[in-house]
Short mmCIF file of C-alpha atoms in Angstrom, two decimals:
data_model
loop_
_atom_site.label_atom_id
_atom_site.label_comp_id
_atom_site.label_asym_id
_atom_site.label_seq_id
_atom_site.Cartn_x
_atom_site.Cartn_y
_atom_site.Cartn_z
CA MET A 1 59.19 -27.39 8.05
CA LYS A 2 55.98 -28.22 6.33
CA ARG A 3 53.97 -25.45 4.79
CA PRO A 4 50.54 -25.03 6.28
CA LYS A 5 47.69 -26.11 4.07
CA LEU A 6 45.38 -23.31 2.91
CA LYS A 7 41.77 -24.03 3.72
CA LYS A 8 39.30 -23.80 0.85
CA ALA A 9 36.42 -21.43 1.19
CA SER A 10 33.25 -23.15 2.31
CA LYS A 11 30.29 -23.29 -0.03
CA ARG A 12 27.84 -23.30 2.79
CA MET A 13 25.55 -20.31 3.06
CA THR A 14 22.65 -19.25 5.09
CA CYS A 15 19.17 -20.38 4.13
CA HIS A 16 18.12 -16.77 3.64
CA LYS A 17 20.78 -16.24 0.96
CA ARG A 18 20.12 -19.60 -0.78
CA TYR A 19 16.37 -18.99 -0.99
CA LYS A 20 17.00 -15.52 -2.29
CA ILE A 21 19.17 -16.87 -5.15
CA GLN A 22 16.60 -19.50 -6.04
CA LYS A 23 13.90 -16.85 -6.14
CA LYS A 24 16.00 -14.67 -8.47
CA VAL A 25 16.59 -17.65 -10.80
CA ARG A 26 12.87 -18.44 -10.94
CA GLU A 27 12.05 -14.83 -11.76
CA HIS A 28 14.68 -14.79 -14.50
CA HIS A 29 13.32 -17.96 -16.10
CA ARG A 30 9.77 -16.63 -15.86
CA LYS A 31 10.87 -13.45 -17.63
CA LEU A 32 12.51 -15.43 -20.44
CA ARG A 33 9.40 -17.58 -20.91
CA LYS A 34 7.23 -14.49 -21.04
CA GLU A 35 9.39 -12.85 -23.74
CA ALA A 36 9.48 -16.07 -25.76
CA LYS A 37 5.72 -16.30 -25.56
CA LYS A 38 5.41 -12.77 -26.92
CA ARG A 39 7.76 -13.57 -29.80
CA GLY A 40 5.77 -16.69 -30.71
CA ARG A 41 7.07 -20.14 -31.52
CA LYS A 42 10.67 -20.96 -30.68
CA LYS A 43 11.31 -22.84 -33.92
CA PRO A 44 11.32 -20.67 -37.05
CA ARG A 45 8.35 -21.36 -39.26
CA LYS A 46 8.75 -22.19 -42.92
CA ASP A 47 7.77 -19.58 -45.45
CA PRO A 48 4.20 -20.48 -46.55
CA GLY A 49 4.69 -18.64 -49.84
CA VAL A 50 2.19 -16.46 -51.67
CA PRO A 51 -1.46 -17.23 -50.80
CA ASN A 52 -3.73 -18.59 -53.54
CA SER A 53 -6.02 -15.57 -53.32
CA ALA A 54 -3.22 -13.13 -54.20
CA PRO A 55 -3.67 -11.79 -57.78
CA PHE A 56 0.10 -11.51 -58.34
CA LYS A 57 0.91 -15.08 -57.27
CA GLU A 58 1.70 -16.58 -60.66
CA ALA A 59 3.80 -13.61 -61.74
CA LEU A 60 5.80 -13.66 -58.50
CA LEU A 61 6.41 -17.39 -58.71
CA ARG A 62 7.53 -17.09 -62.33
CA GLU A 63 9.94 -14.27 -61.57
CA ALA A 64 11.35 -16.06 -58.53
CA GLU A 65 11.85 -19.29 -60.47
CA LEU A 66 13.51 -17.42 -63.32
CA ARG A 67 15.86 -15.62 -60.95
CA LYS A 68 16.74 -18.91 -59.25
CA GLN A 69 17.65 -20.50 -62.57
CA GLN A 70 19.77 -17.49 -63.51
CA LEU A 71 21.73 -17.68 -60.26
CA GLU A 72 22.37 -21.38 -60.77
CA GLU A 73 23.58 -20.75 -64.32
CA LEU A 74 25.92 -18.05 -63.10
CA LYS A 75 27.37 -20.32 -60.39
CA GLN A 76 27.93 -23.12 -62.87
CA GLN A 77 29.59 -20.78 -65.33
CA GLN A 78 31.90 -19.37 -62.66
CA LYS A 79 32.82 -22.88 -61.59
CA LEU A 80 33.68 -23.84 -65.18
CA ASP A 81 35.81 -20.71 -65.61
CA ARG A 82 37.75 -21.46 -62.44
CA GLN A 83 38.38 -25.01 -63.57
CA LYS A 84 39.66 -23.83 -66.95
CA GLU A 85 42.03 -21.34 -65.35
CA GLN A 86 43.35 -23.99 -62.94
CA ASN A 87 43.96 -26.40 -65.81
CA LYS A 88 45.91 -23.75 -67.72
CA LYS A 89 48.03 -22.96 -64.67
CA ARG A 90 48.81 -26.64 -64.15
CA LYS A 91 49.94 -26.99 -67.74
CA LEU A 92 52.29 -24.04 -67.32
CA GLU A 93 53.70 -25.47 -64.07
CA THR A 94 54.29 -28.94 -65.54
CA ASP A 95 56.15 -27.43 -68.53
CA PRO A 96 58.58 -24.86 -67.03
CA ASP A 97 60.47 -24.52 -70.34
CA VAL A 98 57.44 -23.07 -72.10
CA GLU A 99 58.21 -19.72 -73.66
CA LEU A 100 56.30 -16.58 -72.83
CA SER A 101 54.87 -16.53 -76.34
CA ASN A 102 52.74 -19.54 -75.46
CA THR A 103 51.04 -17.65 -72.65
CA GLU A 104 50.19 -14.65 -74.81
CA PRO A 105 47.38 -16.40 -76.75
CA VAL A 106 45.80 -17.39 -73.45
CA LYS A 107 45.71 -13.77 -72.31
CA GLU A 108 44.40 -12.65 -75.69
CA GLU A 109 41.64 -15.26 -75.56
CA LEU A 110 40.57 -14.14 -72.10
CA GLY A 111 40.57 -10.52 -73.24
CA GLN A 112 38.45 -11.33 -76.28
CA ARG A 113 35.92 -13.20 -74.16
CA LYS A 114 35.65 -10.31 -71.70
CA ALA A 115 35.23 -7.84 -74.55
CA LYS A 116 32.56 -10.02 -76.11
CA LYS A 117 30.67 -10.25 -72.82
CA ALA A 118 30.84 -6.47 -72.51
CA ARG A 119 29.45 -6.06 -76.03
CA THR A 120 26.63 -8.54 -75.51
CA GLY A 121 25.71 -6.91 -72.23
CA LYS A 122 25.19 -3.56 -73.97
CA GLN A 123 23.51 -5.02 -77.06
CA ASN A 124 19.75 -5.22 -77.22
CA PRO A 125 18.77 -8.82 -76.28
CA LYS A 126 16.04 -8.81 -78.95
CA ARG A 127 18.75 -8.52 -81.58
CA LEU A 128 20.49 -11.54 -80.09
CA TYR A 129 17.21 -13.44 -80.39
CA CYS A 130 17.02 -12.59 -84.09
CA GLN A 131 20.62 -13.68 -84.62
CA GLU A 132 19.97 -17.01 -82.91
CA LEU A 133 16.82 -17.56 -84.94
CA LYS A 134 18.68 -16.90 -88.19
CA LYS A 135 21.36 -19.42 -87.24
CA VAL A 136 18.74 -22.06 -86.50
CA ILE A 137 17.08 -21.54 -89.89
CA GLU A 138 20.43 -21.62 -91.73
CA ALA A 139 21.55 -24.82 -90.00
CA SER A 140 18.25 -26.70 -90.53
CA ASP A 141 17.29 -28.97 -93.39
CA VAL A 142 13.70 -29.26 -92.14
CA VAL A 143 11.98 -26.50 -90.14
CA LEU A 144 9.04 -27.32 -87.86
CA GLU A 145 6.80 -24.30 -87.28
CA VAL A 146 4.80 -25.08 -84.13
CA LEU A 147 1.28 -23.63 -84.12
CA ASP A 148 -1.30 -23.40 -81.37
CA ALA A 149 -4.32 -25.35 -82.61
CA ARG A 150 -6.63 -22.83 -80.91
CA ASP A 151 -5.45 -20.09 -83.28
CA PRO A 152 -3.24 -21.61 -86.02
CA LEU A 153 -3.42 -18.62 -88.35
CA GLY A 154 -2.41 -16.21 -85.61
CA CYS A 155 0.65 -18.34 -84.81
CA ARG A 156 2.08 -18.17 -88.34
CA CYS A 157 4.80 -15.65 -89.08
CA PRO A 158 5.01 -14.72 -92.79
CA GLN A 159 8.46 -13.13 -92.36
CA ALA A 160 9.94 -16.36 -90.97
CA GLU A 161 8.30 -18.49 -93.67
CA GLU A 162 9.61 -16.17 -96.35
CA ALA A 163 13.14 -16.42 -94.89
CA ILE A 164 12.91 -20.22 -95.01
CA ILE A 165 11.76 -20.16 -98.63
CA ARG A 166 14.64 -17.85 -99.58
CA GLY A 167 17.05 -20.22 -97.83
CA GLY A 168 16.94 -22.70 -100.70
CA GLN A 169 16.62 -26.46 -100.21
CA LYS A 170 14.74 -26.32 -96.91
CA LYS A 171 11.45 -27.93 -96.01
CA LEU A 172 8.77 -26.33 -93.84
CA VAL A 173 6.35 -28.47 -91.83
CA LEU A 174 3.48 -27.20 -89.66
CA VAL A 175 2.86 -28.84 -86.26
CA LEU A 176 -0.61 -28.29 -84.75
CA ASN A 177 0.21 -28.53 -81.05
CA LYS A 178 -2.36 -28.40 -78.19
CA SER A 179 -4.85 -30.20 -80.40
CA ASP A 180 -6.68 -31.51 -77.34
CA LEU A 181 -7.99 -28.01 -76.51
CA VAL A 182 -10.18 -27.59 -79.62
CA PRO A 183 -13.22 -29.58 -80.84
CA LYS A 184 -12.53 -32.37 -83.33
CA GLU A 185 -14.67 -30.76 -86.03
CA ASN A 186 -12.67 -27.57 -85.83
CA LEU A 187 -9.38 -29.50 -85.82
CA GLU A 188 -10.36 -31.40 -88.97
CA ASN A 189 -11.34 -28.15 -90.72
CA TRP A 190 -8.00 -26.55 -89.90
CA LEU A 191 -6.09 -29.64 -91.01
CA SER A 192 -7.83 -29.67 -94.39
CA TYR A 193 -7.13 -25.92 -94.76
CA LEU A 194 -3.43 -25.99 -93.82
CA LYS A 195 -2.39 -29.13 -95.70
CA LYS A 196 -3.19 -27.36 -98.98
CA GLU A 197 -0.06 -25.28 -98.43
CA LEU A 198 2.33 -27.33 -96.31
CA PRO A 199 2.62 -30.78 -94.70
CA THR A 200 0.72 -30.52 -91.39
CA VAL A 201 1.04 -32.82 -88.37
CA VAL A 202 -1.60 -33.11 -85.61
CA PHE A 203 0.23 -33.16 -82.29
CA LYS A 204 -0.42 -33.13 -78.56
CA ALA A 205 2.70 -32.73 -76.44
CA SER A 206 3.16 -34.56 -73.16
CA THR A 207 2.02 -32.45 -70.25
CA GLN A 208 1.43 -32.84 -66.52
CA ARG A 209 -1.59 -31.08 -65.09
CA LYS A 210 -0.88 -31.50 -61.38
CA ASP A 211 0.41 -28.02 -60.64
CA LYS A 212 0.79 -25.42 -63.34
CA ARG A 213 2.85 -23.12 -61.11
CA LYS A 214 5.86 -25.43 -61.16
CA SER A 215 8.31 -25.97 -63.96
CA ILE A 216 10.68 -28.69 -65.03
CA LYS A 217 14.24 -28.04 -63.99
CA VAL A 218 16.93 -29.37 -66.31
CA LYS A 219 19.48 -31.64 -64.67
CA LYS A 220 22.84 -32.94 -65.79
CA LYS A 221 21.35 -36.37 -66.47
CA ALA A 222 17.98 -36.25 -68.17
CA ALA A 223 15.34 -38.23 -66.32
CA PRO A 224 12.74 -40.42 -68.06
CA PHE A 225 9.76 -38.39 -69.20
CA LYS A 226 6.73 -39.46 -67.14
CA SER A 227 3.64 -37.56 -68.11
CA GLU A 228 0.40 -37.77 -69.99
CA VAL A 229 0.30 -39.67 -73.24
CA CYS A 230 1.70 -37.85 -76.25
CA VAL A 231 -0.33 -38.01 -79.47
CA GLY A 232 1.21 -37.55 -82.91
CA LYS A 233 4.78 -38.41 -81.90
CA GLU A 234 4.97 -41.51 -84.09
CA GLY A 235 3.57 -39.67 -87.10
CA LEU A 236 6.02 -36.77 -86.81
CA ARG A 237 8.98 -39.02 -86.20
CA LYS A 238 8.04 -41.29 -89.12
CA LEU A 239 7.77 -38.19 -91.35
CA LEU A 240 11.28 -37.07 -90.41
CA GLU A 241 12.77 -40.57 -90.77
CA ASP A 242 11.28 -40.97 -94.25
CA PHE A 243 12.68 -37.62 -95.34
CA GLN A 244 16.09 -38.55 -93.93
CA LYS A 245 16.10 -41.80 -95.91
CA THR A 246 15.04 -39.93 -99.05
CA SER A 247 17.79 -37.33 -98.66
CA GLY A 248 20.39 -40.00 -97.83
CA LYS A 249 22.23 -37.95 -95.18
CA ALA A 250 21.92 -36.87 -91.59
CA ILE A 251 19.48 -33.98 -91.22
CA HIS A 252 19.04 -31.12 -88.76
CA VAL A 253 15.49 -30.19 -87.78
CA GLY A 254 14.86 -26.66 -86.47
CA VAL A 255 11.87 -25.89 -84.25
CA ILE A 256 10.51 -22.34 -84.45
CA GLY A 257 7.37 -20.52 -83.38
CA PHE A 258 5.84 -17.73 -81.35
CA PRO A 259 5.84 -17.76 -77.55
CA ASN A 260 3.46 -20.10 -75.75
CA VAL A 261 3.00 -22.59 -78.61
CA GLY A 262 4.98 -25.47 -77.02
CA LYS A 263 8.25 -25.74 -78.96
CA SER A 264 10.27 -27.23 -76.11
CA SER A 265 7.42 -29.54 -75.10
CA VAL A 266 7.36 -30.95 -78.63
CA ILE A 267 11.10 -31.67 -78.40
CA ASN A 268 10.73 -33.30 -74.98
CA SER A 269 7.90 -35.45 -76.32
CA LEU A 270 9.98 -36.62 -79.29
CA LYS A 271 13.02 -37.28 -77.13
CA GLN A 272 10.92 -38.73 -74.26
CA GLU A 273 13.20 -36.97 -71.80
CA GLN A 274 13.24 -33.69 -69.92
CA ILE A 275 15.94 -32.41 -72.22
CA CYS A 276 14.60 -28.85 -72.59
CA SER A 277 13.44 -26.60 -69.78
CA VAL A 278 9.74 -25.82 -69.95
CA GLY A 279 7.49 -23.85 -67.65
CA VAL A 280 4.63 -21.43 -67.34
CA SER A 281 6.78 -18.45 -68.34
CA MET A 282 6.58 -17.32 -71.94
CA GLY A 283 9.75 -17.56 -74.05
CA LEU A 284 12.02 -19.58 -71.77
CA THR A 285 14.40 -20.51 -74.60
CA ARG A 286 16.99 -17.76 -75.11
CA CYS A 287 19.52 -19.37 -77.43
CA MET A 288 19.75 -22.25 -79.88
CA GLN A 289 19.90 -25.64 -78.20
CA ILE A 290 20.98 -28.86 -79.93
CA VAL A 291 19.20 -32.11 -79.06
CA PRO A 292 20.27 -35.32 -80.89
CA LEU A 293 17.15 -37.41 -81.55
CA ASP A 294 19.17 -40.31 -82.97
CA LYS A 295 22.29 -40.84 -85.06
CA GLN A 296 20.68 -39.39 -88.21
CA ILE A 297 18.32 -36.72 -86.88
CA THR A 298 19.31 -33.74 -84.74
CA ILE A 299 16.77 -31.24 -83.42
CA ILE A 300 17.65 -27.57 -82.81
CA ASP A 301 15.51 -25.56 -80.43
CA SER A 302 15.28 -21.82 -81.08
CA PRO A 303 14.16 -18.65 -79.28
CA CYS A 304 10.67 -17.34 -79.94
CA PHE A 305 9.79 -14.85 -82.67
CA ILE A 306 9.95 -11.15 -81.86
CA VAL A 307 6.46 -9.74 -82.40
CA SER A 308 6.22 -6.59 -84.48
CA PRO A 309 4.57 -3.64 -82.67
CA LEU A 310 2.47 -3.00 -85.81
CA ASN A 311 0.19 -5.97 -85.04
CA SER A 312 -3.30 -5.62 -83.63
CA ALA A 313 -3.90 -5.34 -79.89
CA PRO A 314 -5.18 -8.96 -79.47
CA ALA A 315 -2.16 -10.31 -81.36
CA LEU A 316 0.24 -8.32 -79.17
CA ALA A 317 -1.52 -9.51 -76.01
CA LEU A 318 -1.38 -13.20 -77.02
CA ARG A 319 1.96 -13.43 -78.84
CA SER A 320 4.18 -10.81 -77.24
CA PRO A 321 6.39 -12.12 -74.39
CA ALA A 322 5.88 -8.99 -72.32
CA SER A 323 5.72 -9.06 -68.55
CA ILE A 324 2.32 -8.78 -66.91
CA GLU A 325 3.70 -5.96 -64.76
CA VAL A 326 5.07 -3.94 -67.70
CA VAL A 327 2.13 -4.09 -70.10
CA LYS A 328 -1.17 -2.72 -68.81
CA PRO A 329 -3.23 -5.83 -68.06
CA LEU A 330 -6.58 -4.10 -68.48
CA GLU A 331 -5.79 -3.09 -72.05
CA ALA A 332 -4.41 -6.52 -73.02
CA ALA A 333 -7.23 -8.49 -71.39
CA SER A 334 -9.86 -6.16 -72.86
CA ALA A 335 -8.39 -6.68 -76.34
CA ILE A 336 -8.61 -10.46 -75.88
CA LEU A 337 -12.14 -10.24 -74.50
CA SER A 338 -13.33 -8.15 -77.45
CA GLN A 339 -12.49 -11.01 -79.86
CA ALA A 340 -14.29 -13.72 -77.84
CA ASP A 341 -17.95 -14.72 -77.91
CA ALA A 342 -19.61 -12.98 -74.94
CA GLN A 343 -22.24 -15.65 -74.23
CA GLN A 344 -19.69 -18.47 -74.15
CA VAL A 345 -17.39 -16.40 -71.93
CA VAL A 346 -20.28 -15.92 -69.47
CA LEU A 347 -20.91 -19.68 -69.36
CA LYS A 348 -17.21 -20.57 -69.09
CA PHE A 349 -16.37 -18.19 -66.23
CA THR A 350 -19.83 -18.40 -64.58
CA VAL A 351 -20.35 -14.64 -64.36
CA PRO A 352 -23.47 -12.60 -65.10
CA VAL A 353 -24.06 -10.99 -68.49
CA PHE A 354 -21.83 -7.95 -68.94
CA MET A 355 -22.07 -4.84 -71.08
CA ASN A 356 -18.36 -3.94 -71.23
CA SER A 357 -15.00 -5.34 -70.19
CA LEU A 358 -14.86 -3.38 -66.92
CA GLU A 359 -18.14 -4.90 -65.79
CA PHE A 360 -16.86 -8.37 -66.67
CA PHE A 361 -13.63 -7.94 -64.71
CA THR A 362 -15.60 -6.64 -61.72
CA SER A 363 -17.82 -9.72 -61.76
CA LEU A 364 -14.83 -12.03 -62.25
CA ALA A 365 -13.00 -10.43 -59.31
CA GLN A 366 -16.01 -10.98 -57.07
CA ARG A 367 -16.35 -14.53 -58.35
CA ARG A 368 -12.68 -15.38 -57.70
CA GLY A 369 -12.47 -13.52 -54.39
CA LEU A 370 -10.07 -10.83 -55.60
CA HIS A 371 -10.55 -7.79 -53.36
CA GLN A 372 -8.56 -4.72 -52.47
CA LYS A 373 -8.38 -2.95 -49.12
CA GLY A 374 -11.84 -1.83 -48.15
CA GLY A 375 -13.56 -4.71 -49.95
CA SER A 376 -13.60 -3.20 -53.46
CA PRO A 377 -13.06 -5.73 -56.31
CA ASN A 378 -9.56 -5.91 -57.73
CA VAL A 379 -10.28 -5.26 -61.42
CA GLU A 380 -6.62 -5.30 -62.45
CA GLY A 381 -6.07 -8.63 -60.73
CA ALA A 382 -9.08 -10.11 -62.55
CA ALA A 383 -7.65 -8.87 -65.87
CA LYS A 384 -4.39 -10.65 -65.09
CA VAL A 385 -6.29 -13.84 -64.30
CA LEU A 386 -8.05 -13.75 -67.67
CA TRP A 387 -4.80 -12.97 -69.48
CA SER A 388 -3.02 -15.78 -67.62
CA GLU A 389 -5.68 -18.39 -68.40
CA TRP A 390 -6.05 -17.33 -72.03
CA THR A 391 -2.33 -17.65 -72.72
CA GLY A 392 -2.02 -20.82 -70.64
CA ALA A 393 -2.45 -24.42 -71.71
CA PHE A 394 -5.82 -25.33 -70.20
CA LEU A 395 -8.46 -22.93 -71.46
CA GLY A 396 -10.30 -24.31 -74.48
CA TYR A 397 -11.16 -21.88 -77.28
CA TYR A 398 -11.14 -22.18 -81.07
CA CYS A 399 -11.13 -20.12 -84.27
CA HIS A 400 -12.85 -20.87 -87.56
CA PRO A 401 -10.57 -21.23 -90.62
CA PRO A 402 -11.12 -18.82 -93.53
CA ALA A 403 -14.03 -19.69 -95.81
CA SER A 404 -11.86 -19.88 -98.92
CA TRP A 405 -8.21 -20.83 -99.21
CA THR A 406 -5.94 -18.14 -100.65
CA PRO A 407 -2.17 -18.73 -100.67
CA PRO A 408 -0.09 -16.10 -98.89
CA PRO A 409 1.91 -13.69 -101.03
CA HIS A 410 5.23 -15.44 -100.33
CA PHE A 411 3.80 -18.79 -101.58
CA ASN A 412 3.08 -19.96 -105.11
CA GLU A 413 2.30 -23.28 -106.77
CA SER A 414 5.95 -24.21 -107.32
CA THR A 415 6.79 -23.40 -103.70
CA VAL A 416 3.95 -25.57 -102.41
CA THR A 417 5.10 -28.44 -104.62
CA ASP A 418 8.72 -28.13 -103.46
CA MET A 419 7.73 -28.07 -99.79
CA LYS A 420 5.71 -31.27 -100.14
CA GLY A 421 8.47 -33.09 -102.03
CA GLY A 422 10.33 -35.82 -100.16
CA PHE A 423 7.50 -36.55 -97.68
CA ASP A 424 5.15 -39.50 -97.64
CA LEU A 425 1.87 -37.54 -97.55
CA GLU A 426 -0.37 -40.63 -97.64
CA GLU A 427 1.27 -42.06 -94.53
CA LEU A 428 1.05 -38.65 -92.88
CA GLU A 429 -2.68 -38.44 -93.60
CA LYS A 430 -3.27 -41.85 -92.01
CA ASN A 431 -1.30 -40.89 -88.90
CA ASN A 432 -3.23 -37.62 -88.58
CA ALA A 433 -6.55 -39.47 -88.78
CA TYR A 434 -5.41 -41.85 -86.06
CA SER A 435 -4.22 -38.94 -83.89
CA ILE A 436 -7.55 -37.11 -84.19
CA GLN A 437 -9.37 -40.24 -83.04
CA ALA A 438 -6.99 -40.76 -80.10
CA ILE A 439 -7.26 -37.17 -78.82
CA LYS A 440 -9.91 -36.46 -76.19
CA SER A 441 -11.25 -33.16 -77.45
CA PRO A 442 -13.71 -30.89 -75.63
CA HIS A 443 -17.28 -30.45 -76.83
CA LEU A 444 -18.15 -27.56 -79.06
CA ALA A 445 -20.53 -26.12 -76.45
CA SER A 446 -17.86 -26.03 -73.72
CA SER A 447 -15.33 -24.10 -75.84
CA ILE A 448 -15.18 -20.37 -76.53
CA LEU A 449 -15.37 -19.06 -80.08
CA PHE A 450 -12.51 -16.64 -80.74
CA GLN A 451 -12.10 -14.36 -83.75
CA SER A 452 -8.54 -14.63 -85.04
CA SER A 453 -6.70 -11.48 -86.10
CA GLY A 454 -4.93 -13.28 -88.96
CA LEU A 455 -1.22 -13.73 -89.57
CA THR A 456 1.05 -12.22 -86.92
CA ASN A 457 3.96 -10.19 -88.24
CA GLY A 458 7.34 -10.81 -86.65
CA VAL A 459 10.75 -9.16 -86.72
CA ILE A 460 13.42 -11.44 -88.20
CA ASP A 461 16.14 -8.93 -89.08
CA GLU A 462 17.94 -7.45 -86.07
CA LYS A 463 18.37 -4.18 -87.97
CA ASP A 464 14.61 -3.55 -87.70
CA ILE A 465 14.72 -3.60 -83.89
CA PRO A 466 15.18 -0.07 -82.51
CA GLU A 467 17.71 0.70 -79.83
CA GLU A 468 16.38 0.96 -76.28
CA LEU A 469 16.05 4.37 -74.74
CA PRO A 470 17.89 5.17 -71.48
CA LYS A 471 14.55 5.48 -69.66
CA GLN A 472 13.57 1.94 -70.68
CA LYS A 473 16.89 0.58 -69.46
CA LYS A 474 16.48 2.30 -66.08
CA GLN A 475 12.97 0.85 -65.73
CA LYS A 476 14.25 -2.65 -66.46
CA GLN A 477 17.06 -2.26 -63.94
CA GLU A 478 14.59 -1.09 -61.29
CA GLN A 479 12.32 -4.05 -62.05
CA GLY A 480 15.23 -6.45 -61.79
CA GLU A 481 16.24 -5.01 -58.40
CA SER A 482 12.67 -5.19 -57.10
CA TYR A 483 12.38 -8.83 -58.08
CA GLU A 484 15.62 -9.78 -56.34
CA ASP A 485 13.96 -9.25 -52.96
CA VAL A 486 11.02 -11.40 -54.00
CA ASN A 487 13.29 -14.15 -55.22
CA THR A 488 15.25 -14.34 -51.97
CA ASP A 489 12.17 -14.29 -49.75
CA GLN A 490 9.99 -16.62 -51.83
CA GLY A 491 10.64 -20.32 -51.17
CA ILE A 492 10.24 -22.36 -54.32
CA VAL A 493 10.64 -26.14 -54.34
CA ASP A 494 11.32 -27.85 -57.68
CA GLU A 495 10.01 -31.39 -57.86
CA GLU A 496 12.37 -33.77 -59.56
CA GLY A 497 9.90 -36.28 -60.95
CA ASP A 498 6.38 -34.74 -60.81
CA ASP A 499 6.85 -31.29 -62.32
CA GLU A 500 4.65 -29.29 -64.63
CA SER A 501 5.63 -29.54 -68.29
CA LEU A 502 3.46 -26.79 -69.64
CA ASP A 503 5.35 -24.99 -72.29
CA MET A 504 4.76 -21.35 -71.62
CA SER A 505 2.22 -19.33 -69.89
CA PRO A 506 0.80 -15.94 -69.50
CA ALA A 507 2.41 -12.97 -69.83
CA GLU A 508 6.04 -13.27 -69.50
CA GLU A 509 7.71 -15.75 -71.79
CA ALA A 510 11.12 -15.06 -70.55
CA CYS A 511 12.99 -18.20 -71.45
CA GLU A 512 14.58 -21.56 -70.97
CA ALA A 513 17.94 -22.06 -69.51
CA PRO A 514 19.94 -24.31 -71.80
CA PRO A 515 21.09 -27.61 -70.28
CA GLU A 516 24.72 -28.62 -70.20
CA LYS A 517 25.99 -29.91 -73.50
CA SER A 518 27.03 -33.54 -73.56
CA GLN A 519 29.68 -35.09 -75.76
CA ALA A 520 26.99 -36.59 -77.99
CA ASP A 521 25.50 -33.16 -78.55
CA LYS A 522 28.84 -31.72 -79.58
CA GLN A 523 29.59 -34.55 -81.96
CA SER A 524 26.24 -34.21 -83.71
CA ALA A 525 26.27 -30.42 -83.89
CA PRO A 526 27.08 -28.47 -87.08
CA SER A 527 30.56 -27.10 -87.37
CA PHE A 528 29.63 -23.46 -86.86
CA VAL A 529 27.77 -24.34 -83.64
CA LEU A 530 30.71 -25.95 -81.79
CA ASP A 531 32.23 -22.60 -80.86
CA LYS A 532 28.79 -21.27 -80.07
CA MET A 533 28.08 -23.98 -77.49
CA THR A 534 30.90 -22.82 -75.23
CA GLU A 535 30.37 -19.12 -75.77
CA GLU A 536 26.61 -19.19 -75.10
CA GLU A 537 27.24 -20.33 -71.53
CA ASP A 538 29.06 -17.07 -70.86
CA ASP A 539 26.50 -14.89 -72.59
CA ALA A 540 23.25 -16.50 -71.44
CA TYR A 541 23.19 -14.70 -68.11
CA ASP A 542 24.08 -11.28 -69.44
CA PHE A 543 20.74 -10.60 -71.09
CA SER A 544 18.50 -13.01 -69.18
CA THR A 545 16.61 -10.31 -67.30
CA ASP A 546 16.54 -7.68 -70.04
CA TYR A 547 14.05 -9.22 -72.43
CA VAL A 548 10.51 -8.59 -71.37
#
């Protein structure tokens, strides 16, 4: 007997019910459209970033870029550590007969590295800077002290020069960088003053002036250096090649100087590659970095000098790599303004005549559109703008050299003669004359006269750096936590080809992340540096946010 087929339920319904359902669906869709309209656009908008009128824009962008580089360094270091551990495990698995004694050194090595990282994390990062600087001076045959041509005397550190003289058979050469920001007459006067003591090279590093808020990001393969024409590169390179031929051996050239003078930009210009990270932040270089120029010449980049707190207020404001948020901007900018010619400052910034610094900052804030809530001028923001432009690489100002030449106390006639030995000074003088003619210098009327505060004292011995107080450490930790939110929210795009190559900028000089070391770098490095090159990758991130 066949089973009866079950009839399927009919989908037919009355018109009243069907129209009712359609009405409910229309109301539901209308409700969704209304809510979406209240929320705004359906697609998420891109973060527009910090507006140009914000007074903290440059500082925020610098901190966000620095944090981004630190995170990338940490990821790369973790990846390298994992690869090393996997390689060690594979070796143990392929050789099952290996005794336990062979695995003990591996554990000891890991323990030593962890202990070293713990020590470096607790140690004051300024002491690490001094240690790195000492190693650069000891490993160098020729030391290039990079000076800012706008204030050459203020960029010289007598403590560092004295340490080089005590080092023995080492040569010291002065490099007048940023020579295109001072009038030619002033540049010639400084050249004639400085060459009485040491060989001096007129130099203008390659820079890109498209956007000074962006920085060059170091890649695994260095890209060709496309930027403005470099002046003085041939003269400096010829000077080093002649000294190398005279000495008859491969030489190491150390590059030292205060923050914001352009050490890494000079190296990039000589190498014609983006080999060193440069940016608007002050003091990007944190550890010694080896760059082979050719088979016979190797350049060593170094961290910046630590400025002594005993210097004058203008020297501390211009040479100290302190954060704009930590140091009071009004005090620093007022100290800089007190050393500048008031009439030329009025013409340069197009503000009315002022009686004091507060009146100037009020006028500058109104001129630049810096206002607080309620419409009052943002005086502190205007002070940061002045500080930022004065320590940047675009504002033209100059200082007069001393009327009479007097050698510093750590120099004497025999020292001057020894430092000039081995160099072709006649060829150098011809190259400097050609460089001065090739540089497009500003007119004397469009530059600001600045009164230099003289030699800037630095701290070379790590023993002279005091230990940080617990309150200072807590403040730095709080600042680091506050900037983490900014770094995650702020969208920063690094251009690969058209990036800014300004070497250092206002107020922070934090420091350059070292690029990955190639095999050529390791082969050309001194013996004591080979262990350093692997250990620095572990230690670079530990104190990257501490030094302000």
